Coordinates of C-alpha atoms and ligand atoms in Angstrom, one line a residue:
X1 CA 48.9 52.1 54.5
X2 CA 47.3 51.5 51.0
X3 CA 48.4 54.3 50.2
X4 CA 52.5 53.6 49.7
X5 CA 51.1 52.5 46.2
X6 CA 51.3 55.8 45.0
X7 CA 54.5 55.6 43.4
X8 CA 56.2 58.8 41.3
X9 CA 57.1 58.9 37.7
X10 CA 61.0 57.5 37.9
X11 CA 63.7 59.9 39.2
X12 CA 65.6 61.8 36.7
X13 CA 69.4 61.5 37.6
X14 CA 71.3 64.0 38.5
X15 CA 73.6 63.2 36.2
X16 CA 73.1 63.3 32.5
X17 CA 72.6 59.6 30.9
X18 CA 75.3 58.2 28.2
X19 CA 75.8 54.8 28.1
X20 CA 79.5 54.3 27.4
X21 CA 81.2 51.7 24.7
X22 CA 82.1 48.1 26.9
X23 CA 86.2 48.4 27.2
X24 CA 88.1 45.6 28.1
X25 CA 90.7 46.7 30.4
X26 CA 92.4 42.9 29.7
X27 CA 96.0 44.3 31.9
X28 CA 93.3 44.5 34.6
X29 CA 93.1 41.0 34.2
X30 CA 96.8 40.8 34.3
X31 CA 97.5 43.1 37.4
X32 CA 95.1 40.4 38.8
X33 CA 96.7 37.6 37.9
X34 CA 99.6 38.9 39.9
X35 CA 102.4 39.5 37.8
X36 CA 105.3 41.6 40.2
X37 CA 106.2 43.6 36.2
X38 CA 102.4 44.0 35.6
X39 CA 102.6 45.4 39.7
X40 CA 105.2 47.7 40.2
X41 CA 104.0 48.8 36.4
X42 CA 100.7 50.2 37.5
X43 CA 102.1 51.4 40.8
X44 CA 103.5 54.4 39.3
X45 CA 100.1 55.2 37.3
X46 CA 96.7 55.5 37.4
X47 CA 95.0 54.6 41.0
X48 CA 93.8 51.4 40.6
X49 CA 91.0 49.5 43.3
X50 CA 90.3 45.9 42.4
X51 CA 87.0 44.3 44.7
X52 CA 88.3 40.9 45.8
X53 CA 85.2 39.2 43.8
X54 CA 87.0 40.4 40.9
X55 CA 84.5 40.4 37.9
X56 CA 85.7 38.4 34.6
X57 CA 82.3 40.3 32.5
X58 CA 84.1 43.0 30.4
X59 CA 83.3 46.2 32.1
X60 CA 81.5 49.5 31.5
X61 CA 83.3 52.7 32.2
X62 CA 82.2 55.8 34.1
X63 CA 84.1 59.0 34.5
X64 CA 83.8 60.4 38.3
X65 CA 85.1 64.6 39.2
X66 CA 85.1 65.4 42.2
X67 CA 85.9 68.8 44.0
X68 CA 86.9 68.7 47.6
X69 CA 87.0 72.3 47.7
X70 CA 83.0 72.8 47.3
X71 CA 82.0 71.2 50.3
X72 CA 78.0 71.0 50.7
X73 CA 75.7 70.8 53.1
X74 CA 75.8 68.4 56.4
X75 CA 74.7 64.9 55.7
X76 CA 73.5 64.3 59.4
X77 CA 74.0 61.3 61.6
X78 CA 70.1 61.2 62.2
X79 CA 69.9 59.9 58.4
X80 CA 70.7 56.6 59.6
X81 CA 68.3 56.7 62.4
X82 CA 66.4 53.0 63.7
X83 CA 62.6 52.6 64.4
X84 CA 61.7 49.7 66.8
X85 CA 57.6 49.6 67.0
X86 CA 56.0 46.6 68.7
X87 CA 55.0 44.7 66.0
X88 CA 56.5 40.8 66.0
X89 CA 59.4 39.7 66.9
X90 CA 61.0 43.3 66.5
X91 CA 61.2 44.7 69.9
X92 CA 60.7 40.5 71.6
X93 CA 62.9 38.7 71.2
X94 CA 64.7 41.1 69.1
X95 CA 66.2 43.7 72.1
X96 CA 64.3 41.9 74.9
X97 CA 64.7 38.6 76.5
X98 CA 64.6 38.9 80.3
X99 CA 66.3 38.8 82.7
X100 CA 65.5 34.8 83.3
X101 CA 66.6 34.0 80.1
X102 CA 69.5 31.6 79.1
X103 CA 70.7 33.5 75.6
X104 CA 73.1 35.8 77.4
X105 CA 71.5 39.8 78.1
X106 CA 72.0 42.3 80.8
X107 CA 68.7 43.2 82.2
X108 CA 66.3 41.7 80.0
X109 CA 68.0 43.2 76.3
X110 CA 70.2 41.0 74.1
X111 CA 74.2 40.9 74.6
X112 CA 74.3 39.9 71.2
X113 CA 72.5 42.0 69.5
X114 CA 73.7 45.3 71.2
X115 CA 77.1 44.7 70.2
X116 CA 76.0 44.3 67.1
X117 CA 73.9 47.7 66.6
X118 CA 77.1 49.7 69.0
X119 CA 79.5 49.4 65.4
X120 CA 77.0 51.1 63.9
X121 CA 76.8 54.2 66.0
X122 CA 72.9 53.9 65.6
X123 CA 72.7 57.9 66.4
X124 CA 68.3 57.6 66.9
X125 CA 65.7 55.1 67.4
X126 CA 61.9 55.7 66.9
X127 CA 59.3 53.8 69.2
X128 CA 57.2 52.6 70.8
X129 CA 55.6 53.3 67.0
X130 CA 54.2 53.2 64.4
X131 CA 50.5 52.5 64.1
X132 CA 51.8 51.2 67.9
X133 CA 52.1 54.8 69.2
X134 CA 48.3 56.2 68.4
X135 CA 47.2 53.4 70.9
X136 CA 50.4 53.4 73.6
X137 CA 49.9 54.2 76.9
X138 CA 53.1 54.5 78.2
X139 CA 51.7 54.2 82.2
X140 CA 51.0 50.4 80.9
X141 CA 54.6 50.1 80.2
X142 CA 55.9 51.3 84.1
X143 CA 56.7 49.9 87.3
X144 CA 56.9 46.8 88.9
X145 CA 53.4 45.4 87.7
X146 CA 52.3 45.9 84.1
X147 CA 49.8 45.7 82.6
X148 CA 48.5 42.8 80.4
X149 CA 47.3 43.7 77.0
X150 CA 46.6 44.1 73.1
X151 CA 48.6 44.9 69.6
X152 CA 46.0 45.0 67.9
X153 CA 47.0 46.6 64.5
X154 CA 49.7 43.3 65.1
X155 CA 48.6 40.4 65.2
X156 CA 46.2 40.7 68.0
X157 CA 48.1 39.6 69.9
X158 CA 49.8 39.5 74.0
X159 CA 51.7 42.9 74.8
X160 CA 53.0 42.1 77.9
X161 CA 54.7 45.6 78.4
X162 CA 57.0 44.2 80.3
X163 CA 59.6 46.6 77.8
X164 CA 58.6 50.1 78.3
X165 CA 59.9 53.2 78.7
X166 CA 62.3 52.6 81.2
X167 CA 63.4 49.3 79.1
X168 CA 63.7 50.9 76.3
X169 CA 66.1 53.8 77.6
X170 CA 67.9 51.3 78.9
X171 CA 69.1 49.6 76.1
X172 CA 69.5 53.0 74.3
X173 CA 72.0 53.9 76.8
X174 CA 73.2 50.5 75.8
X175 CA 73.9 50.9 71.8
X176 CA 74.6 55.0 72.9
X177 CA 71.4 56.0 70.8
X178 CA 69.3 59.3 71.5
X179 CA 64.8 58.5 71.7
X180 CA 62.9 59.3 69.6
X181 CA 59.2 59.0 71.2
X182 CA 56.2 58.6 69.2
X183 CA 53.6 60.6 71.3
X184 CA 49.8 59.0 71.1
X185 CA 48.0 61.2 69.1
X186 CA 44.6 59.1 68.2
X187 CA 43.2 57.1 71.6
X188 CA 45.7 59.5 73.9
X189 CA 45.1 63.1 75.5
X190 CA 47.4 65.5 75.3
X191 CA 47.7 65.7 79.2
X192 CA 48.9 62.3 78.7
X193 CA 51.3 62.8 77.4
X194 CA 52.9 65.8 78.9
X195 CA 52.9 63.7 82.9
X196 CA 54.8 60.8 80.0
X197 CA 57.6 63.9 79.5
X198 CA 57.0 65.3 82.7
X199 CA 57.8 61.5 84.1
X200 CA 60.9 61.9 81.8
X201 CA 62.9 65.0 82.3
X202 CA 61.4 66.9 85.2
X203 CA 64.6 67.8 87.4
X204 CA 62.0 68.8 90.3
X205 CA 60.8 66.4 92.8
X206 CA 57.5 66.0 91.6
X207 CA 55.2 63.5 92.3
X208 CA 56.0 61.7 89.4
X209 CA 60.1 62.1 89.3
X210 CA 59.2 60.1 92.9
X211 CA 57.8 58.0 91.0
X212 CA 60.4 58.0 87.9
X213 CA 62.9 57.8 90.6
X214 CA 61.3 54.2 92.9
X215 CA 61.5 52.1 89.1
X216 CA 65.1 53.2 88.9
X217 CA 66.2 56.0 87.6
X218 CA 66.4 59.1 89.9
X219 CA 68.7 61.8 87.0
X220 CA 66.5 63.1 84.5
X221 CA 66.3 61.8 80.9
X222 CA 66.7 63.4 78.1
X223 CA 64.3 63.1 75.2
X224 CA 65.8 64.5 72.0
X225 CA 63.1 63.8 69.4
X226 CA 59.8 63.8 70.2
X227 CA 57.0 62.8 67.4
X228 CA 53.5 64.1 67.8
X229 CA 51.7 61.2 66.4
X230 CA 51.9 58.8 62.7
X231 CA 50.1 58.2 59.7
X232 CA 46.9 60.5 61.9
X233 CA 45.5 60.4 57.8
X234 CA 45.2 56.6 58.2
X235 CA 46.0 54.5 60.8
X236 CA 46.1 58.1 63.6
X237 CA 43.2 58.1 63.8
X238 CA 42.5 59.5 59.8
X239 CA 42.4 63.0 60.7
X240 CA 42.0 65.0 58.2
X241 CA 44.9 68.4 57.8
X242 CA 43.5 71.2 59.8
X243 CA 42.2 68.3 63.0
X244 CA 45.4 67.2 62.6
X245 CA 46.9 71.0 62.7
X246 CA 44.8 71.8 66.1
X247 CA 46.0 68.4 67.9
X248 CA 49.8 69.1 66.5
X249 CA 49.6 72.7 67.9
X250 CA 47.5 71.5 71.4
X251 CA 50.4 68.8 72.1
X252 CA 52.9 71.3 71.2
X253 CA 52.2 73.7 73.1
X254 CA 51.6 71.2 76.6
X255 CA 54.5 68.3 76.0
X256 CA 57.1 69.8 77.6
X257 CA 60.4 68.5 78.2
X258 CA 62.0 70.4 81.8
X259 CA 65.3 68.5 81.7
X260 CA 67.2 71.5 82.8
X261 CA 70.0 70.3 80.1
X262 CA 68.1 70.8 77.4
X263 CA 66.7 73.8 77.4
X264 CA 69.1 76.3 75.4
X265 CA 71.4 74.1 74.1
X266 CA 70.7 69.9 72.7
X267 CA 66.8 71.1 72.9
X268 CA 64.0 68.5 71.7
X269 CA 62.9 68.5 68.6
X270 CA 59.4 68.2 67.7
X271 CA 58.3 66.7 64.5
X272 CA 55.0 66.9 63.4
X273 CA 53.2 64.1 61.3
X274 CA 53.9 64.9 57.4
X275 CA 53.1 63.1 54.5
X276 CA 52.7 59.5 52.7
X277 CA 52.9 59.6 49.7
X278 CA 52.2 62.2 46.7
X279 CA 49.4 62.4 45.4
X280 CA 47.5 65.5 46.0
X281 CA 45.2 65.0 49.3
X282 CA 49.7 64.7 50.8
X283 CA 50.8 67.5 49.1
X284 CA 47.6 69.7 50.3
X285 CA 48.9 68.3 53.9
X286 CA 52.2 69.5 53.2
X287 CA 51.1 72.1 52.3
X288 CA 49.1 72.4 55.4
X289 CA 51.3 72.4 57.6
X290 CA 53.8 73.8 56.0
X291 CA 51.1 76.9 55.8
X292 CA 50.0 77.1 59.5
X293 CA 53.7 76.6 60.3
X294 CA 54.8 80.2 58.7
X295 CA 52.2 82.2 60.8
X296 CA 52.4 80.0 63.6
X297 CA 53.0 82.4 67.4
X298 CA 55.1 81.4 70.3
X299 CA 52.9 79.2 71.4
X300 CA 53.5 76.5 69.6
X301 CA 56.6 74.9 67.1
X302 CA 57.5 72.3 65.1
X303 CA 61.5 71.5 64.1
X304 CA 60.5 68.5 61.2
X305 CA 58.2 66.8 58.9
X306 CA 57.9 63.4 59.0
X307 CA 57.4 61.6 55.4
X308 CA 56.7 57.8 55.5
X309 CA 57.6 55.9 52.1
X310 CA 58.1 52.4 51.5
X311 CA 59.4 50.4 49.1
X312 CA 56.6 47.8 47.5
X313 CA 54.9 48.2 44.4
X314 CA 52.2 46.4 44.9
X315 CA 49.5 46.4 47.9
X316 CA 49.5 44.4 49.5
X317 CA 52.8 43.4 49.0
X318 CA 53.6 40.0 46.8
X319 CA 56.4 40.5 46.4
X320 CA 58.6 37.8 47.5
X321 CA 62.2 38.8 49.9
X322 CA 64.2 35.2 48.6
X323 CA 63.4 33.4 45.8
X324 CA 63.2 36.7 43.1
X325 CA 64.9 36.9 39.6
X326 CA 67.3 40.0 38.1
X327 CA 63.6 41.4 37.0
X328 CA 61.8 41.5 40.8
X329 CA 65.3 43.3 41.6
X330 CA 65.1 46.2 39.1
X331 CA 61.2 46.9 39.3
X332 CA 62.4 47.2 43.1
X333 CA 64.7 49.2 42.7
X334 CA 62.8 51.3 40.7
X335 CA 60.4 52.0 42.4
X336 CA 63.1 52.5 45.5
X337 CA 64.7 55.2 43.0
X338 CA 61.3 57.0 43.1
X339 CA 61.9 58.4 46.9
X340 CA 63.9 61.5 45.1
X341 CA 61.2 62.7 43.4
X342 CA 59.4 62.5 46.3
X343 CA 61.5 64.6 48.3
X344 CA 62.2 67.0 45.9
X345 CA 57.7 67.2 45.8
X346 CA 57.6 67.8 49.4
X347 CA 60.7 70.0 49.3
X348 CA 59.7 72.5 47.2
X349 CA 55.9 72.8 49.5
X350 CA 58.5 73.3 52.4
X351 CA 60.7 75.7 50.2
X352 CA 57.6 78.2 49.7
X353 CA 56.9 78.1 53.3
X354 CA 60.4 77.9 54.6
X355 CA 62.8 78.8 52.5
X356 CA 65.3 79.4 55.5
X357 CA 64.5 76.0 55.8
X358 CA 64.4 75.0 59.6
X359 CA 62.7 71.9 59.6
X360 CA 63.4 69.4 58.7
X361 CA 61.9 66.6 56.0
X362 CA 62.3 63.6 58.7
X363 CA 61.8 60.6 56.5
X364 CA 61.1 58.4 59.6
X365 CA 59.8 55.9 57.8
X366 CA 60.9 53.9 54.7
X367 CA 62.9 50.7 53.3
X368 CA 61.5 47.6 51.4
X369 CA 58.3 46.0 52.3
X370 CA 57.5 42.2 50.7
X371 CA 55.0 39.3 51.3
X372 CA 55.6 37.8 55.1
X373 CA 58.0 34.8 55.2
X374 CA 55.6 31.6 53.7
X375 CA 54.8 30.4 57.3
X376 CA 55.5 33.6 58.9
X377 CA 52.8 35.5 61.3
X378 CA 51.1 37.7 58.9
X379 CA 51.3 40.5 60.9
X380 CA 54.4 39.6 61.8
X381 CA 55.9 41.1 58.6
X382 CA 58.8 39.2 58.8
X383 CA 60.7 39.3 55.5
X384 CA 63.9 37.9 54.4
X385 CA 67.4 40.8 53.2
X386 CA 69.3 40.0 50.5
X387 CA 71.6 41.7 48.4
X388 CA 68.9 44.2 46.8
X389 CA 67.9 45.5 49.8
X390 CA 71.1 46.6 50.9
X391 CA 71.5 48.3 46.8
X392 CA 68.3 49.5 48.4
X393 CA 70.2 50.8 51.2
X394 CA 72.5 52.4 49.6
X395 CA 70.0 53.8 46.8
X396 CA 68.3 55.9 49.5
X397 CA 71.3 57.0 51.6
X398 CA 72.8 58.4 48.8
X399 CA 68.5 60.0 47.9
X400 CA 69.1 61.3 51.9
X401 CA 72.6 62.6 51.5
X402 CA 71.8 64.3 48.2
X403 CA 69.4 66.3 50.1
X404 CA 71.1 67.1 53.5
X405 CA 70.3 70.5 53.5
X406 CA 66.6 69.2 53.8
X407 CA 66.4 65.7 54.7
X408 CA 68.0 65.6 58.4
X409 CA 66.8 62.6 59.3
X410 CA 65.3 59.0 58.6
X411 CA 64.8 55.6 60.0
X412 CA 64.7 52.0 58.1
X413 CA 62.3 50.0 59.0
X414 CA 62.5 48.7 61.3
X415 CA 65.9 47.3 63.1
X416 CA 65.0 44.0 63.8
X417 CA 63.4 41.4 62.7
X418 CA 60.8 43.2 60.9
X419 CA 60.8 44.6 57.2
X420 CA 63.8 45.5 56.6
X421 CA 65.9 44.6 59.0
X422 CA 69.5 45.2 60.3
X423 CA 69.1 42.0 61.9
X424 CA 67.1 38.7 62.4
X425 CA 66.9 36.5 65.8
X426 CA 65.8 32.8 66.3
X427 CA 65.7 32.1 69.9
X428 CA 69.7 33.4 71.0
X429 CA 70.2 33.2 67.5
X430 CA 71.3 36.0 65.2
X431 CA 72.5 37.0 62.1
X432 CA 73.2 40.3 60.2
X433 CA 71.6 41.2 57.2
X434 CA 72.9 43.0 54.0
X435 CA 71.4 45.8 54.8
X436 CA 73.2 45.5 58.4
X437 CA 76.6 45.3 56.4
X438 CA 76.3 49.2 54.2
X439 CA 74.9 51.1 57.6
X440 CA 78.1 49.9 58.9
X441 CA 80.2 50.2 55.5
X442 CA 78.4 54.0 55.9
X443 CA 79.2 55.2 59.2
X444 CA 82.1 57.3 58.2
X445 CA 79.7 59.8 56.5
X446 CA 77.6 59.8 59.5
X447 CA 77.4 64.0 60.7
X448 CA 80.0 64.4 56.8
X449 CA 80.0 67.9 54.6
X450 CA 78.2 66.3 51.5
X451 CA 80.4 66.4 48.6
X452 CA 79.3 66.9 45.2
X453 CA 79.6 64.4 42.7
X454 CA 80.1 64.9 39.0
X455 CA 79.3 61.9 36.9
X456 CA 77.7 60.2 33.8
X457 CA 75.8 57.2 35.1
X458 CA 75.0 55.9 32.3
X459 CA 71.9 52.7 32.6
X460 CA 71.1 49.3 31.7
X461 CA 67.9 48.0 31.1
X462 CA 66.1 44.5 32.5
X463 CA 63.2 43.8 30.7
X464 CA 62.0 46.7 29.2
X465 CA 63.6 48.3 32.9
X466 CA 66.1 51.5 33.0
X467 CA 67.8 52.0 35.6
X468 CA 70.9 54.2 36.2
X469 CA 73.6 51.7 36.6
X470 CA 76.2 53.7 39.2
X471 CA 75.0 55.4 42.1
X472 CA 77.7 57.5 44.0
X473 CA 78.2 60.1 46.8
X474 CA 80.9 62.0 48.5
X475 CA 81.2 63.0 51.8
X476 CA 83.9 64.9 54.2
X477 CA 84.3 63.4 57.7
X478 CA 86.0 66.4 61.3
X479 CA 89.2 64.4 60.5
X480 CA 89.4 66.1 56.9
X481 CA 89.2 62.6 55.4
X482 CA 87.1 61.9 51.6
X483 CA 85.2 59.1 51.6
X484 CA 83.5 57.9 48.9
X485 CA 80.6 55.5 48.2
X486 CA 79.6 53.7 45.2
X487 CA 76.7 51.8 43.4
X488 CA 77.0 49.7 40.4
X489 CA 73.1 48.6 40.2
X490 CA 73.4 46.4 36.9
X491 CA 73.4 42.9 37.8
X492 CA 75.7 41.3 35.4
X493 CA 77.6 44.4 33.8
X494 CA 81.3 45.0 35.8
X495 CA 81.9 49.7 36.6
X496 CA 85.3 50.7 36.1
X497 CA 84.7 53.9 37.1
X498 CA 87.6 56.9 36.9
X499 CA 87.2 59.5 39.3
X500 CA 89.2 62.6 38.9
X501 CA 89.6 65.3 41.7
X502 CA 90.2 68.2 42.7
X503 CA 91.1 69.9 45.2
X504 CA 92.8 66.8 47.4
X505 CA 96.4 64.7 46.3
X506 CA 95.6 61.5 46.9
X507 CA 97.8 58.8 48.0
X508 CA 95.9 55.7 48.0
X509 CA 92.2 55.0 48.9
X510 CA 90.5 51.9 50.6
X511 CA 87.4 50.4 51.9
X512 CA 85.2 47.5 51.9
X513 CA 83.1 46.0 48.6
X514 CA 79.8 44.1 49.4
X515 CA 78.3 41.7 46.6
X516 CA 77.4 38.2 46.3
X517 CA 76.8 35.6 43.4
X518 CA 72.8 36.6 43.5
X519 CA 70.5 40.0 43.7
X520 CA 68.8 37.7 46.1
X521 CA 71.3 35.6 48.0
X522 CA 70.9 36.4 51.8
X523 CA 72.7 35.6 55.1
X524 CA 70.8 33.0 56.8
X525 CA 71.4 31.7 60.7
X526 CA 73.5 28.4 59.1
X527 CA 75.0 30.4 56.4
X528 CA 75.5 33.5 57.9
X529 CA 78.4 34.5 55.5
X530 CA 77.4 35.0 52.2
X531 CA 77.2 38.6 51.5
X532 CA 79.3 40.1 53.8
X533 CA 82.0 43.1 53.1
X534 CA 85.1 42.5 52.0
X535 CA 88.3 44.8 51.3
X536 CA 89.3 46.7 48.7
X537 CA 92.7 48.8 48.1
X538 CA 93.9 51.1 45.8
X539 CA 96.4 53.5 44.3
X540 CA 96.2 56.6 43.7
X541 CA 98.3 58.9 41.1
X542 CA 98.4 62.3 39.3
X543 CA 94.9 63.2 41.1
X544 CA 93.3 59.8 39.5
X545 CA 91.8 57.1 40.1
X546 CA 90.1 54.2 39.0
X547 CA 87.8 51.8 40.4
X548 CA 86.8 48.1 39.0
X549 CA 83.0 47.1 40.9
X550 CA 81.2 44.2 40.7
X551 CA 77.8 44.0 39.5
X552 CA 75.3 44.1 41.9
X553 CA 77.7 45.4 44.5
X554 CA 78.0 48.7 46.5
X555 CA 81.2 49.8 47.3
X556 CA 82.7 52.8 50.5
X557 CA 86.9 53.5 50.3
X558 CA 88.3 56.5 52.3
X559 CA 90.4 58.5 50.3
X560 CA 94.4 58.6 51.8
X561 CA 96.4 62.2 51.1
Ligands
AHR601 O1 55.9 50.1 60.0 C1 55.0 49.3 59.5 C2 53.8 50.6 59.7 O2 53.3 51.0 58.6 C3 54.1 51.6 60.8 O3 53.6 50.9 61.5 C4 52.7 52.6 60.4 O4 53.4 53.7 60.6 C5 53.1 52.2 59.0 O5 52.2 51.9 58.3

């Protein structure tokens, strides 16, 4: 985990960096004041979007252009994947309360959490770890009698195994997501993993299939993704690339999916352990796996290479998740944008051995990792989630979308109560985090076609830390609608974005914007609505639109034709 310290230099922004002169748009304030005359005048001019939390400082002007006739790769919905490890209150209390609980639940799974996650259209969930996966023995978590074990990685607490394979798949059924199972390559055996997959997927009346039926599921399960190990270079067994490769080949060969519905179409995708940073031993790992893949024979295969990269700045994680200022805001965001260079670096190695991009780069652990909240159990990785995390999430999702041809899956760490969570719970209480709202706002980008956006981002500097002020992506959904996501990173200056649109006759635009009074504003159980999206609306004319964005905000709009 210490390797997460390694970061690349500041990412080169796709756009030329240019500081724009400040332009005070006095007409905008007249419009906000509500003058009907001004309103009717502007109705026939350029498109104007005013965020409800309208800024009062002078706006920086940014030009953007979008040509809808030049689409790029598909933004795979799986880049919006989640990760749920047996860690702290991520699973127990966060998902599982047991059927006897007073907290409303369906077969032990809390209803409030399920409803919240359904709204995110979660594509897949990685489970049971993490480091936990390489010590997980699936048989202890099935049947009427569960084996009580320990969770040595995360606080050494009791692991009751009451949430096991069937409970996880029931949970996924309830939220409508696909399973991404991480099999135990550390302390387990290929035989154990092979039997897990037979238990789960065979339609034939084997002893394992009958046991599955006796445990309540006669029909075979579908398993969409199989992770072969986790951080095998570290907590997963400290393996060398060669040792891991020999394991990968064996697991890939023998851990089969027998589900008849997954033989031709919807085949299970196998994801190998990949790098955890950008230093030479990490790039050597990627080289070794990809080189082996290039000359692989019929007897083993892989479809993805995982990559882990947390935004932590220094190890052990010491940045506060709440109660910080603009300097820490800038430091964390600068660090998170290094994701772009890290992806570019490993993608370049992958391109050498796989120019057709058959193998996906799967960023299956990422997010902000801060100091544990004071008073919490350190091994439970409890942290708050602020407006800074919303912006961090948007910047990373944008980076994944910009690399959509190679990055086809990603899993934020972790879904509930752990690290950069979507949801926090405390017994019967639940609160949705700023990160949750970014995921909700970005739902239209799931499986949309990437549309390039050209713009001069500009920069802002805080305490010697220089960051781009603006980041943006666009996508065309299956119905042909154009969506635009723009982040104003600058914590103090609003931005006026002027967008030229080619290949589309825009009539209006509307959507939502997420901002808050401070960079460390959070939602709490008592005050849950400090950082929630507000509606924005727009008008359009002459193929142009103008958006007024609040400082430190994320905005997503749909363009109506
Ligand atoms: O997400 C927490 C831990 O971080 C995971 O268990 C491990 O894979 C990584 O080091």
